[in-house]
Tab-separated table of C-alpha atoms in Angstrom:
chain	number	residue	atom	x	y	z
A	21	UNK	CA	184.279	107.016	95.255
A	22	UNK	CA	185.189	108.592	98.524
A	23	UNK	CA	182.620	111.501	98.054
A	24	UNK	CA	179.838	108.943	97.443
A	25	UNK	CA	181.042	106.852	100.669
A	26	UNK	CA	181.374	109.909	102.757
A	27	UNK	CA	177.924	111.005	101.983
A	28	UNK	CA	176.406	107.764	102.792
A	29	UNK	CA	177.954	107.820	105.784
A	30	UNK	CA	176.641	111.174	106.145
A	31	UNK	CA	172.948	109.643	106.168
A	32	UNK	CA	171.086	109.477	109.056
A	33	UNK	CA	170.493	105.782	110.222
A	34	UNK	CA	167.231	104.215	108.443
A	35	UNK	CA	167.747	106.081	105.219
A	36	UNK	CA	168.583	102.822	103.459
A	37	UNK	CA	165.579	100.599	102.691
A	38	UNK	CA	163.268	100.230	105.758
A	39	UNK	CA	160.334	98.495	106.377
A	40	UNK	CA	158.956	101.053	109.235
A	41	UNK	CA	156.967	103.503	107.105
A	42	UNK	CA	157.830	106.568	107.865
A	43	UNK	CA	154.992	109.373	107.319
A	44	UNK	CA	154.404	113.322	108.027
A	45	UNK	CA	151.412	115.194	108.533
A	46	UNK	CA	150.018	115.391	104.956
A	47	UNK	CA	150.244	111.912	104.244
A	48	UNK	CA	149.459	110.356	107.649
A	49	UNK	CA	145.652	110.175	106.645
A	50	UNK	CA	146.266	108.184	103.476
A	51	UNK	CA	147.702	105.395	105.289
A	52	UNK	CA	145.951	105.354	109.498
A	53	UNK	CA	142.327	105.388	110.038
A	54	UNK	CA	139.120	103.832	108.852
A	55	UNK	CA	139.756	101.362	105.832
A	56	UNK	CA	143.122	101.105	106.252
A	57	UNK	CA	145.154	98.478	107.498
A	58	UNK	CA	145.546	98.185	111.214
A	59	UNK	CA	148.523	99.750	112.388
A	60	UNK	CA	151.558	100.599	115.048
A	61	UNK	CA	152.365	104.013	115.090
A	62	UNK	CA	155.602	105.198	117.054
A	63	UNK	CA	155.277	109.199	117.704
A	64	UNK	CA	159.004	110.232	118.817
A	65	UNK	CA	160.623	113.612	118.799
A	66	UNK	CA	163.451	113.583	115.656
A	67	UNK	CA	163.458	117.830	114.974
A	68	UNK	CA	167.248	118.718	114.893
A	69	UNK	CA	167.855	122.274	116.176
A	70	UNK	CA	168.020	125.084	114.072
A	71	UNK	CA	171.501	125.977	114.977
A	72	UNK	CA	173.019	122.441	114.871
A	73	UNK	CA	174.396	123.031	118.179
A	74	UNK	CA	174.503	120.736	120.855
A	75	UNK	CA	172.895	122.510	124.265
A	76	UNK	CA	173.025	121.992	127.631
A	77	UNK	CA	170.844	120.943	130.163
A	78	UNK	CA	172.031	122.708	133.729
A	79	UNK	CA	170.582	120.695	136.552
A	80	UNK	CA	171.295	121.996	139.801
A	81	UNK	CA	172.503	119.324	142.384
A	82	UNK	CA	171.108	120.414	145.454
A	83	UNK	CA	167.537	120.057	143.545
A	84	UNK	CA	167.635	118.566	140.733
A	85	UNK	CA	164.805	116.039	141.396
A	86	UNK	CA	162.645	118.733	142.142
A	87	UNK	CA	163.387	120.459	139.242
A	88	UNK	CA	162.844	117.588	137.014
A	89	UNK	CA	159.197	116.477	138.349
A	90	UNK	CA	158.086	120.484	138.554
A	91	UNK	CA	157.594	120.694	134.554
A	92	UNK	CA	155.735	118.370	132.470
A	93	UNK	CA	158.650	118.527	130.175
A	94	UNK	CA	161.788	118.977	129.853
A	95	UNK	CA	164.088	119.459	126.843
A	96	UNK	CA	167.553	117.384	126.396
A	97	UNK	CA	169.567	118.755	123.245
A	98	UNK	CA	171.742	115.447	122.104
A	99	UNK	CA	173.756	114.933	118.807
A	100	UNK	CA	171.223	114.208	116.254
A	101	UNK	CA	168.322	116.469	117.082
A	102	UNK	CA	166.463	117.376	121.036
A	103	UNK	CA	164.184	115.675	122.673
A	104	UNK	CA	161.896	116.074	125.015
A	105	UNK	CA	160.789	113.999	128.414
A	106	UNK	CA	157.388	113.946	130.020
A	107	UNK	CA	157.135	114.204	133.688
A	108	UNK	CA	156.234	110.919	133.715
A	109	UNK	CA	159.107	109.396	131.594
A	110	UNK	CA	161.778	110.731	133.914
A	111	UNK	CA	159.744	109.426	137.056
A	112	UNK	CA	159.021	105.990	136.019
A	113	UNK	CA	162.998	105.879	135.276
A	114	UNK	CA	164.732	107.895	137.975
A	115	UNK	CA	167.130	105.313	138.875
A	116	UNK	CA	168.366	104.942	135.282
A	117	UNK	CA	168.247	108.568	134.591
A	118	UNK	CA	170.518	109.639	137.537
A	119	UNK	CA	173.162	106.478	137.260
A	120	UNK	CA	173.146	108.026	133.238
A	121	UNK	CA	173.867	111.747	135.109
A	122	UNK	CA	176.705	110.528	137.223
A	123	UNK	CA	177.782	108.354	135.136
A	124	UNK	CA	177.963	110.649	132.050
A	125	UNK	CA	177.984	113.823	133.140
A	126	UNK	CA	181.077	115.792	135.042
A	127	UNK	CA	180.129	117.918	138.270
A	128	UNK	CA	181.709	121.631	137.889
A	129	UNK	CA	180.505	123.665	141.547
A	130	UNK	CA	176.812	123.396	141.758
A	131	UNK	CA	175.865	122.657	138.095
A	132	UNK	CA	176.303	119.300	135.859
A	133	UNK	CA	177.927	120.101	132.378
A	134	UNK	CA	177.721	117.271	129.869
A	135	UNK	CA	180.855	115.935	129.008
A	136	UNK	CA	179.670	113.306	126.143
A	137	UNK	CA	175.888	113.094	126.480
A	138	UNK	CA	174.320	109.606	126.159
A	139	UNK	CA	171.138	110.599	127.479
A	140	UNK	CA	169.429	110.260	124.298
A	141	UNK	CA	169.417	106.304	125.471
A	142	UNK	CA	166.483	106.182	127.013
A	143	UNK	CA	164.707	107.686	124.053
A	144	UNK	CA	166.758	106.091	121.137
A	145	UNK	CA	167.101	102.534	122.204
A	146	UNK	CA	163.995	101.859	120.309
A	147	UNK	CA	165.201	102.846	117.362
A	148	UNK	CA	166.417	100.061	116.355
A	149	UNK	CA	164.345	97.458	117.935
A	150	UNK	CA	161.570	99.423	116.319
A	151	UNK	CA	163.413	98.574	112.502
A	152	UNK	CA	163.287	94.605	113.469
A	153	UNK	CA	159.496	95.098	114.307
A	154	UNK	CA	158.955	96.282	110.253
A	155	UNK	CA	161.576	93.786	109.372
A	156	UNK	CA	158.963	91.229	111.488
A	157	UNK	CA	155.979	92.172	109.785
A	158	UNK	CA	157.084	92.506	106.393
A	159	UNK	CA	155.827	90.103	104.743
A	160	UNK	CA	151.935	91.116	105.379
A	161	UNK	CA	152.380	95.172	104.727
A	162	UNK	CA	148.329	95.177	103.558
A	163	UNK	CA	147.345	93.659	106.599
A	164	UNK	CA	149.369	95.596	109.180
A	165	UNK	CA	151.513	98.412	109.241
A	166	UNK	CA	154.636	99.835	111.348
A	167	UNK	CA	154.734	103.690	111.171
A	168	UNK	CA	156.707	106.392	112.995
A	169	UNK	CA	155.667	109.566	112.857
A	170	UNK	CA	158.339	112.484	113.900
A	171	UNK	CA	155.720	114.250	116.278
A	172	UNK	CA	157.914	117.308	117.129
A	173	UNK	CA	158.672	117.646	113.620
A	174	UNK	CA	157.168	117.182	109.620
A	175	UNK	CA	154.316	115.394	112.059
A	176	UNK	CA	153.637	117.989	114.813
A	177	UNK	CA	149.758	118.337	114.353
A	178	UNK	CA	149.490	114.614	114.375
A	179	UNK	CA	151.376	114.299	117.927
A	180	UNK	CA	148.759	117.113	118.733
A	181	UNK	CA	145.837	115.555	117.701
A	182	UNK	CA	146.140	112.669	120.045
A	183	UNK	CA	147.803	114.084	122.730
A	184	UNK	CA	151.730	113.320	122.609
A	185	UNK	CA	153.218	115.032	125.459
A	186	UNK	CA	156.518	112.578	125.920
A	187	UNK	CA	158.668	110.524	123.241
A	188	UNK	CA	158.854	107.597	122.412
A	189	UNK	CA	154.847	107.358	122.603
A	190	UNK	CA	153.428	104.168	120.987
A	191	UNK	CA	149.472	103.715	119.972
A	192	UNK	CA	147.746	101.107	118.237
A	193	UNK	CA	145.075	101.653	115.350
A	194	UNK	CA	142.835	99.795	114.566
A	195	UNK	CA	141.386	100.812	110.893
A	196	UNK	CA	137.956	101.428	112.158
A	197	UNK	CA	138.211	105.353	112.416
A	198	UNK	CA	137.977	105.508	116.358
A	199	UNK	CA	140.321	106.869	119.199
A	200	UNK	CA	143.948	104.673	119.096
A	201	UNK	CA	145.206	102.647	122.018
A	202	UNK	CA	147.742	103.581	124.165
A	203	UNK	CA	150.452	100.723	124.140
A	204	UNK	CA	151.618	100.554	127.325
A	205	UNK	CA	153.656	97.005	127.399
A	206	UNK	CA	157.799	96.490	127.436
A	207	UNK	CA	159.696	97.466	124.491
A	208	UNK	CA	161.816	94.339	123.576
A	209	UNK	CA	160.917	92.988	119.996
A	210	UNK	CA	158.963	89.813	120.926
A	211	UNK	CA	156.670	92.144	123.551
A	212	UNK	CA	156.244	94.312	120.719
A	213	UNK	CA	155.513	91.805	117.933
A	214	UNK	CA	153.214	89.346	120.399
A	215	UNK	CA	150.965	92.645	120.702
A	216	UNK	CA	151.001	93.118	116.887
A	217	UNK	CA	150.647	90.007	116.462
A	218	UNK	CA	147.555	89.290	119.056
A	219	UNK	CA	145.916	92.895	117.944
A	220	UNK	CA	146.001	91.970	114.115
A	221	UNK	CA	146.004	88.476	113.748
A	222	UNK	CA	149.127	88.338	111.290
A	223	UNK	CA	151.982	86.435	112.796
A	224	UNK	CA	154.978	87.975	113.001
A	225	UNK	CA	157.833	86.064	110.918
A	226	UNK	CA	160.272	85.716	114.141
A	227	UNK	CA	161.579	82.786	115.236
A	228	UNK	CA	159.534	81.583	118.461
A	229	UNK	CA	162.076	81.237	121.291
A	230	UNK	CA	162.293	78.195	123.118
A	231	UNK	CA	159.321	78.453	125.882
A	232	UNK	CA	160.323	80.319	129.200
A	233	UNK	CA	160.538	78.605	132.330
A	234	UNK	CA	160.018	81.881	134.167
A	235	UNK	CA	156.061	82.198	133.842
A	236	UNK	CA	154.882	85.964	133.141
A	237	UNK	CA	152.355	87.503	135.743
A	238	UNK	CA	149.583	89.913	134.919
A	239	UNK	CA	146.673	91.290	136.728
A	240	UNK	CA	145.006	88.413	134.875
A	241	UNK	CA	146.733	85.344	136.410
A	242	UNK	CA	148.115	86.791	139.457
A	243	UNK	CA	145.564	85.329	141.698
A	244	UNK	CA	145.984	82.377	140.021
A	245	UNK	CA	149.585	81.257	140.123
A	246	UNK	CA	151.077	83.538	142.653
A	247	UNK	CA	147.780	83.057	145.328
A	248	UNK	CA	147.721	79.385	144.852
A	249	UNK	CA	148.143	78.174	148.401
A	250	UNK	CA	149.680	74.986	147.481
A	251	UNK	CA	152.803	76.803	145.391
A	252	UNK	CA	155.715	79.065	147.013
A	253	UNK	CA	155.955	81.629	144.435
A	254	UNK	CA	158.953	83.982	143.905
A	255	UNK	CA	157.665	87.103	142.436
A	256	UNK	CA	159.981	89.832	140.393
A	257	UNK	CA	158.336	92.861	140.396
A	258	UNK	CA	160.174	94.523	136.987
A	259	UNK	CA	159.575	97.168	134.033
A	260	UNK	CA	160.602	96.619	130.637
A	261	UNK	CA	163.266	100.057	130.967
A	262	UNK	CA	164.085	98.888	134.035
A	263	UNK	CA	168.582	98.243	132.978
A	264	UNK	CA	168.634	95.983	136.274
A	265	UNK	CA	165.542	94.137	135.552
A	266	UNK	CA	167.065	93.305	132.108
A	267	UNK	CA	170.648	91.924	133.926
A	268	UNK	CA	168.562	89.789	135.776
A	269	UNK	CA	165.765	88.311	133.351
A	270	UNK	CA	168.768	85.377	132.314
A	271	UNK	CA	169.457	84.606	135.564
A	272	UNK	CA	166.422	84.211	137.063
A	273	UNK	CA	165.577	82.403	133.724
A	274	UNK	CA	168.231	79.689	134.362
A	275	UNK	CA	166.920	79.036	137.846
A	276	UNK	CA	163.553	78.663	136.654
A	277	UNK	CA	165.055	75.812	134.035
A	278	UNK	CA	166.791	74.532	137.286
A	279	UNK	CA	163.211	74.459	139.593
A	280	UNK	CA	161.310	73.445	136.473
A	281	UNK	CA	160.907	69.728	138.300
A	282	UNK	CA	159.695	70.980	141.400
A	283	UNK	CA	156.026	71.931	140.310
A	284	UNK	CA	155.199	73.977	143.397
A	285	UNK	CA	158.367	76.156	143.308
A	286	UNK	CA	157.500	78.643	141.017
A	287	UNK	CA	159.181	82.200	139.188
A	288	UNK	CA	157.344	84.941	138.283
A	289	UNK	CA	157.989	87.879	136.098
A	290	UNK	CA	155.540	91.046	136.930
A	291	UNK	CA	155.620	94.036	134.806
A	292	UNK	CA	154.765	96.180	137.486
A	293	UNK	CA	155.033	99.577	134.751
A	294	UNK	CA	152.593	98.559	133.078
A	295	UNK	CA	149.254	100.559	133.291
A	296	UNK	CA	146.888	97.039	133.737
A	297	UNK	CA	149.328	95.781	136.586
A	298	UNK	CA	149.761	99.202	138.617
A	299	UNK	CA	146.968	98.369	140.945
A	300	UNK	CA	148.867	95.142	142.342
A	301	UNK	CA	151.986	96.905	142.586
A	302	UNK	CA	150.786	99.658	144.353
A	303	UNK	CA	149.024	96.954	146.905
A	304	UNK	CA	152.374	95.449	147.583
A	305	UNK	CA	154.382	98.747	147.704
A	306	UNK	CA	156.317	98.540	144.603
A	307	UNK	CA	158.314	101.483	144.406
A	308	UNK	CA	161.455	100.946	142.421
A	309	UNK	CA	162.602	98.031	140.019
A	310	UNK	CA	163.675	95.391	140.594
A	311	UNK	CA	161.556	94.235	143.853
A	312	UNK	CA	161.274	90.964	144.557
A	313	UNK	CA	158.835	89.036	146.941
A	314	UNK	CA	158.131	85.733	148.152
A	315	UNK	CA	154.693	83.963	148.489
A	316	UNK	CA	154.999	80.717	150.235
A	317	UNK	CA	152.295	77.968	150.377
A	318	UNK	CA	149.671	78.159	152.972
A	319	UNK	CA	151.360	75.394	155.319
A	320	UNK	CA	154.962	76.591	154.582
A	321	UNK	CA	156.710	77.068	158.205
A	322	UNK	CA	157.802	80.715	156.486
A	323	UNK	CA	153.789	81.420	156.033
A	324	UNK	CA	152.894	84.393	158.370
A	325	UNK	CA	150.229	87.050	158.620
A	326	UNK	CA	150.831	90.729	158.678
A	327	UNK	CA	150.726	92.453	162.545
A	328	UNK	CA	147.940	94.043	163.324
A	329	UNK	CA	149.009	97.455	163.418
A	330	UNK	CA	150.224	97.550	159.862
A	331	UNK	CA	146.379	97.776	158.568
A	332	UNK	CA	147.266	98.845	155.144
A	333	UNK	CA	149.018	94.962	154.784
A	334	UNK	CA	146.040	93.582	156.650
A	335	UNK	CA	143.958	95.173	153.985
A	336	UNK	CA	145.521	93.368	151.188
A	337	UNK	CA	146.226	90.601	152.828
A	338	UNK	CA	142.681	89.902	153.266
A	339	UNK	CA	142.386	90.290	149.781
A	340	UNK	CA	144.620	88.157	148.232
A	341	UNK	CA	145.402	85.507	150.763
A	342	UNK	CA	149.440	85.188	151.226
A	343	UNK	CA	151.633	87.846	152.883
A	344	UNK	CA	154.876	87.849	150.948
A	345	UNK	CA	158.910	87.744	152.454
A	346	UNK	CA	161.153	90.438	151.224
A	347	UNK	CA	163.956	89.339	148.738
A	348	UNK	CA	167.104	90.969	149.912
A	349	UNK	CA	170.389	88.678	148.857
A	350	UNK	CA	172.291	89.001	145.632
A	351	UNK	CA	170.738	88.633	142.836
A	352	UNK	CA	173.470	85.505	141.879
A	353	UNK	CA	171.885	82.276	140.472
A	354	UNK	CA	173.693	81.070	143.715
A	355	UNK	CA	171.918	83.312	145.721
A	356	UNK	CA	167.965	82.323	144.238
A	357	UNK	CA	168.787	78.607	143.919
A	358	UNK	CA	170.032	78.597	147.706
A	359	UNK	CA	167.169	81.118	148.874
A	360	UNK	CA	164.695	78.665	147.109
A	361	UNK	CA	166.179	75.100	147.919
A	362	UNK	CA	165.965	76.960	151.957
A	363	UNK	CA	162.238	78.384	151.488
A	364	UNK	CA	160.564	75.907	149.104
A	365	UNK	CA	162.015	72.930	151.167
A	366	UNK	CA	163.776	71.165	147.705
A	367	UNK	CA	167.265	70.797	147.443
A	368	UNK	CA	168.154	71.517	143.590
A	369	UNK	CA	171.933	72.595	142.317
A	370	UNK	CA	173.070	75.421	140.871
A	371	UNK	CA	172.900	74.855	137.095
A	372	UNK	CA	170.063	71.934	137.828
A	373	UNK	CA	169.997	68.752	138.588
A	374	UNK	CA	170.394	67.953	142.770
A	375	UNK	CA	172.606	68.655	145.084
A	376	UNK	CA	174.132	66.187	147.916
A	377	UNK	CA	171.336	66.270	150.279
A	378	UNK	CA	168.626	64.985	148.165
A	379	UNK	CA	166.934	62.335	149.014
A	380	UNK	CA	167.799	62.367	152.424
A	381	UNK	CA	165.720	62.742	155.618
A	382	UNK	CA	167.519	64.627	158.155
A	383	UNK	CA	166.856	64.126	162.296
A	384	UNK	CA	166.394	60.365	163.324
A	385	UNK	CA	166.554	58.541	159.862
A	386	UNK	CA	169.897	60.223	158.947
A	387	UNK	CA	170.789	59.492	162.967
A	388	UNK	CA	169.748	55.546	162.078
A	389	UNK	CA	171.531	55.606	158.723
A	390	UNK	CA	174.231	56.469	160.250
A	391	UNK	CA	174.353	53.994	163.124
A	392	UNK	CA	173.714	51.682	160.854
A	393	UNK	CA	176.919	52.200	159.010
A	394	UNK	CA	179.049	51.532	162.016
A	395	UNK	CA	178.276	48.042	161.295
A	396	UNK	CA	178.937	47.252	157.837
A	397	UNK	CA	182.215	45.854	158.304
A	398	UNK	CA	181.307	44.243	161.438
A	399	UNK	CA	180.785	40.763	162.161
A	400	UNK	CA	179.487	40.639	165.438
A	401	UNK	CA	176.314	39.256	166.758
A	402	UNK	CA	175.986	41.974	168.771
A	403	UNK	CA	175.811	44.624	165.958
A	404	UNK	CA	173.803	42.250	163.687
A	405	UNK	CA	171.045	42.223	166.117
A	406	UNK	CA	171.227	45.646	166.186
A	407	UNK	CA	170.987	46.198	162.630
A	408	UNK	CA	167.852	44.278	162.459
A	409	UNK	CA	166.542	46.744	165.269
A	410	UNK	CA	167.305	49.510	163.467
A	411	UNK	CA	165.726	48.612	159.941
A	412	UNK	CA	162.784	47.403	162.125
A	413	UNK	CA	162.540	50.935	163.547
A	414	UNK	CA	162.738	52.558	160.013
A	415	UNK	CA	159.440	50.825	158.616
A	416	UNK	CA	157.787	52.051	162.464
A	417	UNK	CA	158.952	55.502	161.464
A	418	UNK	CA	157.665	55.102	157.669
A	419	UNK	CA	154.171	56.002	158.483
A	420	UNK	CA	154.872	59.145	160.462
A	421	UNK	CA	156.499	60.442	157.286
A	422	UNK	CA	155.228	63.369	155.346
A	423	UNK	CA	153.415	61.853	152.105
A	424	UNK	CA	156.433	64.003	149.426
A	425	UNK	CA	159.137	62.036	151.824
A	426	UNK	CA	157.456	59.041	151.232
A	427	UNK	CA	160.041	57.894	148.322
A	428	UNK	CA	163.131	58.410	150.569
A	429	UNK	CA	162.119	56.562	153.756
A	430	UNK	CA	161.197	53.664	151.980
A	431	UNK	CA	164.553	54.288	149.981
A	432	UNK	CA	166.590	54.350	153.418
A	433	UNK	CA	164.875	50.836	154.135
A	434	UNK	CA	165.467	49.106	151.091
A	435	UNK	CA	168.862	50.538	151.379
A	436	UNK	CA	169.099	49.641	155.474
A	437	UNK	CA	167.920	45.856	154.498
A	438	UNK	CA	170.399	45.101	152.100
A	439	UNK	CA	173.441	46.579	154.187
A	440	UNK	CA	171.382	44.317	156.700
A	441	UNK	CA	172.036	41.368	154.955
A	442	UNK	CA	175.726	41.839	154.076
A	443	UNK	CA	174.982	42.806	150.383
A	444	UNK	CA	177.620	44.865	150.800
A	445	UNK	CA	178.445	44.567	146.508
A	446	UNK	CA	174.884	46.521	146.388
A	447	UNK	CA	176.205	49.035	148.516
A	448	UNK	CA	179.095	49.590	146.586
A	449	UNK	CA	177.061	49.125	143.140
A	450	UNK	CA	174.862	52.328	144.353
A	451	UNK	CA	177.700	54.668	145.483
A	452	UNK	CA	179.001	54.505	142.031
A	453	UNK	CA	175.902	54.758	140.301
């Protein structure tokens, strides 16, 4: 009994029933290409060194970013096998890959010695996403299938063939015999099955979550939500690696639910990584994750032009229409509800709902409210008379005001004429309500 439970243990994860099929170079034929079912194949690196020694990867610190963008690859031995990084992989995720060095990795004079590498998370953490994805599509194995192929391994010549330099690598085929698709989108399990699902037409047997109030931005829509002059339009410039991005995405989420009333006051999630969106990032200056920019309306007092000098920003400001404020508080739901409530001119609560100084009109109707209190518990004819002024004043003032404030003046009358009239029951009837 133990000998049979220490060799299962002994198996490497996914050698239990799976529903990713897993295929080598003399069978990959008999299952992608023309006639056969449309399919996602993974291509990672899996080989386990011949030794079964774990190596090391000596990175010198005085230029070790140099060193890691002068190869196209690079080779990480980790427990379990080695891996190797494309130039592009380890430049798209720089921040991540130098917290993982410090964090992981112990400094000894002018080289970095891994203590207890955990590198092999940025290549690994699909793994078992990747397992849901079969589990997903399960149910319709002839009409779509979910394949990885170990591309530095048993399936070498197929990584070859289509030109795997960097694991993971993900391409979509479509059964018709021609080149596969690059798949280029995030790498959570419902951005993964949405594309199966949208590329095959099977639907994935996940549960749909409940509808975001954070509205995802592409170069599809971008003109259209975040360029819409009448909306102020927080945009989060993010990629699906991006371990910040991810601590965010619920927060930003709940302050979307709590600006979900306020129509113009929008959130918008960018995946700026991805190869479609690059363009617009790369207008706006995107350089590291997570960036986030403002777009307010056309007749928002925060509206502004770039100067004159800064021609690049004229440039795209001519082309899209709104020049964007930088983002730079916390990232606290605090932080965006307050930063909001000040540029989108609402007055929402952390958590939703609103907070104490909604509904009110600040300068001379809270000045006449306010006045007008000073008499409620007076008697006099003097301050009668004087209340009548002031609710008189009120419906003078009710034209000058601003057609969204139009509720609350006429609010403050209503309110003004009973207190008026000594209805002061009403008064109390409201503050408890």
């Amino acid at each position: 009994m133990r000998i049979s439970l220490l060799f299962a243990a002994l198996l490497p994860l996914g050698a239990w029933a799976s529903n990713v099929l897993e295929l080598t170079e003399s069978d990959f034929d008999q299952h992608v290409g023309a006639g056969k079912p449309p399919a996602l194949v993974e291509l990672l690196g899996l080989s386990k060194t011949s030794s079964g020694v774990f190596g090391h990867v000596l990175v010198s610190t005085s230029w070790q970013y140099s060193l890691l963008t002068a190869f196209d690859l690079i080779t990480v031995t980790l427990p379990g096998g080695w891996y190797r990084l494309s130039k592009s992989q380890l430049h798209y995720s720089n921040d991540a890959f130098f917290q993982t060095l410090r964090e992981q990795w112990t400094l000894q004079g002018s080289l970095l010695l891994p203590t207890y590498v955990v590198l092999g998370q940025l290549l690994t953490n699909l793994a078992p996403i990747y397992e849901q994805l079969g589990d997903a599509f399960a149910h319709a194995k002839d009409k779509v299938s979910i394949i990885k192929v170990d591309a530095d391994g048993q399936g070498k010549s197929v990584g070859a063939k289509y030109g795997v330099s960097g694991f993971p690598t993900l391409k979509w085929f479509n059964g018709d015999g021609k080149d596969p698709e690059d798949y280029n989108g995030g790498r959570e399990l419902d951005d993964l099955a949405t594309f199966v699902s949208k590329k095959s037409g099977v639907r994935s047997n996940i549960k749909p979550p409940p509808p975001q109030a954070v509205v995802s931005g592409d170069v599809d829509n971008f003109r259209e939500v975040v360029m819409d002059p009448k909306k102020d339009v927080l945009v989060a410039f993010t990629a699906p690696w991006c371990g910040h991005c991810k601590s965010m995405k619920p927060i930003l989420e709940k302050v979307a639910q709590t600006f979900k009333p306020e129509k113009n006051c929008v959130i918008v999630n960018f995946d700026a990584d991805a190869a479609q969106n690059k363009g617009i990032a790369k207008d706006y200056s995107i350089g590291s994750y997570p960036t986030l920019k403002f777009f307010p309306r056309s007749d928002s007092p925060f509206s502004s032009s770039p100067l004159e000098a800064d021609t690049s920003s004229q440039k795209v400001f001519a082309n899209y229409g709104k020049h964007p404020i930088a983002y730079n508080q916390a990232r606290t739901e605090a932080d965006f509800v307050a930063f909001l409530n000040e540029h989108c001119g609402t007055n929402r609560a952390v958590g939703g709902g609103l907070n104490d100084l909604a509904g009110r009109l600040k300068g001379t109707w809270d000045e006449m409210a306010a006045e007008l209190m000073t008499f409620v518990t007076g008697a006099e004819k003097e301050g009668k008379a004087r209340m009548t002024e002031v609710v008189n004043l009120m419906k003078k003032e009710l034209e000058l005001v601003k057609a969204e404030e139009q509720f609350a003046a006429k609010w403050y009358i209503r309110a003004s004429e009973k207190i008026s009239n000594g209805t002061e029951e009403w008064l109390e009837k409201e503050r408890k309500r």
